[in-house]
């Protein structure tokens, strides 16, 4: 840790200086429609190649330059479950290309080919395609109608875990060469949530294929995060209003339990205010942002700092049962046999975010049960309120005659516990930039900190010249919450890879009324609509300089504790 702090402060690293990669050189698109019939790559079919004029892309309205949209499939097959599988993809090839390739790693459990625009940050106003990259997006080898039961097919599970990236990458580079007359000079991969996991897996498995890795809210221990949700679900149910229900988010005709009555919005606001009261000023300013996350964990005490109910719940207190469960959830959960399920979560005012409640109370019922098919061997359906947690924990690392690789081996990055396998990336000049919302409710920012500590140890104290992590205080899962969540982390990553300019901070902005990327309704009323901050590289903290507006990044400095 001492070495890490010294490196962040500009001190010497223990290992030799990494190589310097040269900048990319652009080119003009040579062909679009002819690609459909003329491109050849093993087991690959291009279904269409169509010119697209500059303008917004449906469904997200993201503005993009004129480009060629290519849609296709790789490696069609019949699965052991009798379903038809293929790796579906689309590529968007700009007319004016910057010489770079971007693999857009998508979130959730994939199954849908999202528009390949490479959107960045909360309410994105730019993206990889808009910046001139050639971009690919895929369904990771299965379709939406197969979710989550695709996990019953070993190859589909492996494609989702890591193989789709490995198969698509050389094909995409060959398609770029056919379109522009040369391969990309520099290649980048990035995404948030499961996309962050895909990116970390690519770094561990395909380190020779990419030069820059943009890792957002990485669910790199996804099976364990999902199991922790399933561990908590019946306990939330026990505290919830009996028989209270809400509409199923994917089927309005169905109902699910209203777990949100176990910890209401008013009660989460109470916890948020209590955290802020204890921690907001630790960074030198009462500005509605708890920037010193590490100090807050020592300063805030749930039992002491949140009022306890002496009578009925009224939104201004928590019961003893609520405190016990909330504390256990933030600790990461424990199996009945005493094994820690997942990482602890940091206390942060963003617990008030609607996205926090969505993950804890809704997605735990409608998304996390997919763990039974995707993350357990043998695959099985799960009732979110009747999961054998001990058996589920063991099944993540289990194998059988059909599944020769465990879900843990397939889904998580090899070497996650000792990431010395990333040393060759550092040596050749590749870079990794990570960001994570401190109030992420499904993948813990503390887990990203733990990865950074392990990485620094594995690299002999030289992690900061290869990888830097930028926490986003207040931000929920990938966006939202009381946070400056609109930022472009790709541009500083490119500068770092190709110009050797290590990012000392990332410019970020709040999304107030009138923001071109869409307003964030969870911003505090006393924030300026255009509040700015610099996201600081961990372990440094944004501190007020002693004067200047609380809404201006210029009034703050990244300082090491």
mmCIF file of N, CA and C in Angstrom, residues 33 45 95 113 124 132 138 155 162 169 190 195 237 242 355 392 413 417 452 510 518 547 559:
data_model
loop_
_atom_site.group_PDB
_atom_site.id
_atom_site.type_symbol
_atom_site.label_atom_id
_atom_site.label_comp_id
_atom_site.label_asym_id
_atom_site.label_seq_id
_atom_site.Cartn_x
_atom_site.Cartn_y
_atom_site.Cartn_z
ATOM 1 N N UNK A 33 -21.546 -1.646 -48.527
ATOM 2 C CA UNK A 33 -22.414 -2.712 -49.035
ATOM 3 C C UNK A 33 -21.645 -3.935 -49.545
ATOM 4 N N UNK A 45 -21.349 -15.199 -40.976
ATOM 5 C CA UNK A 45 -22.248 -14.724 -42.020
ATOM 6 C C UNK A 45 -22.608 -13.276 -41.747
ATOM 7 N N UNK A 95 -17.430 6.491 -41.368
ATOM 8 C CA UNK A 95 -16.805 6.925 -42.624
ATOM 9 C C UNK A 95 -15.428 7.509 -42.364
ATOM 10 N N UNK A 113 -28.392 -7.805 -28.931
ATOM 11 C CA UNK A 113 -27.348 -7.010 -29.592
ATOM 12 C C UNK A 113 -27.743 -5.543 -29.441
ATOM 13 N N UNK A 124 -25.216 9.629 -21.352
ATOM 14 C CA UNK A 124 -24.056 9.866 -22.220
ATOM 15 C C UNK A 124 -24.309 10.912 -23.292
ATOM 16 N N UNK A 132 -15.190 8.377 -33.361
ATOM 17 C CA UNK A 132 -14.506 7.860 -34.538
ATOM 18 C C UNK A 132 -14.031 6.433 -34.456
ATOM 19 N N UNK A 138 -22.407 -7.339 -29.169
ATOM 20 C CA UNK A 138 -22.885 -8.699 -29.422
ATOM 21 C C UNK A 138 -23.891 -9.140 -28.368
ATOM 22 N N UNK A 155 -21.789 -24.800 -23.790
ATOM 23 C CA UNK A 155 -21.104 -23.888 -24.704
ATOM 24 C C UNK A 155 -21.676 -22.483 -24.598
ATOM 25 N N UNK A 162 -16.725 -16.056 -21.389
ATOM 26 C CA UNK A 162 -15.496 -15.484 -21.938
ATOM 27 C C UNK A 162 -15.265 -15.748 -23.420
ATOM 28 N N UNK A 169 -13.354 -11.022 -31.430
ATOM 29 C CA UNK A 169 -12.285 -10.031 -31.575
ATOM 30 C C UNK A 169 -11.485 -10.192 -32.868
ATOM 31 N N UNK A 190 -14.556 -2.083 -23.350
ATOM 32 C CA UNK A 190 -15.102 -1.466 -22.148
ATOM 33 C C UNK A 190 -16.576 -1.743 -21.974
ATOM 34 N N UNK A 195 -20.634 -5.781 -18.357
ATOM 35 C CA UNK A 195 -19.660 -5.304 -19.328
ATOM 36 C C UNK A 195 -18.305 -5.053 -18.697
ATOM 37 N N UNK A 237 -38.151 -10.119 2.967
ATOM 38 C CA UNK A 237 -39.564 -10.514 2.951
ATOM 39 C C UNK A 237 -40.126 -10.605 4.369
ATOM 40 N N UNK A 242 -46.904 -7.815 5.146
ATOM 41 C CA UNK A 242 -47.434 -9.110 4.681
ATOM 42 C C UNK A 242 -48.373 -8.940 3.489
ATOM 43 N N UNK A 355 -32.364 3.281 -7.761
ATOM 44 C CA UNK A 355 -31.651 2.140 -8.329
ATOM 45 C C UNK A 355 -31.175 1.188 -7.237
ATOM 46 N N UNK A 392 -25.981 -23.612 -2.829
ATOM 47 C CA UNK A 392 -25.730 -22.678 -3.920
ATOM 48 C C UNK A 392 -24.292 -22.202 -3.940
ATOM 49 N N UNK A 413 -12.676 -13.588 -13.737
ATOM 50 C CA UNK A 413 -11.380 -13.489 -14.424
ATOM 51 C C UNK A 413 -10.359 -14.449 -13.827
ATOM 52 N N UNK A 417 -7.661 -13.515 -7.748
ATOM 53 C CA UNK A 417 -7.145 -13.451 -6.386
ATOM 54 C C UNK A 417 -5.665 -13.093 -6.329
ATOM 55 N N UNK A 452 -7.871 -3.778 -6.607
ATOM 56 C CA UNK A 452 -6.741 -2.866 -6.802
ATOM 57 C C UNK A 452 -5.603 -3.158 -5.824
ATOM 58 N N UNK A 510 -22.834 16.890 -12.966
ATOM 59 C CA UNK A 510 -24.182 16.491 -12.577
ATOM 60 C C UNK A 510 -25.119 16.678 -13.760
ATOM 61 N N UNK A 518 -30.019 13.974 -20.559
ATOM 62 C CA UNK A 518 -31.153 13.622 -19.718
ATOM 63 C C UNK A 518 -30.901 13.990 -18.275
ATOM 64 N N UNK A 547 -11.648 27.637 -0.471
ATOM 65 C CA UNK A 547 -12.422 28.748 -1.023
ATOM 66 C C UNK A 547 -12.969 28.329 -2.375
ATOM 67 N N UNK A 559 -6.280 14.853 -3.266
ATOM 68 C CA UNK A 559 -5.191 14.749 -2.302
ATOM 69 C C UNK A 559 -5.158 13.352 -1.709
#
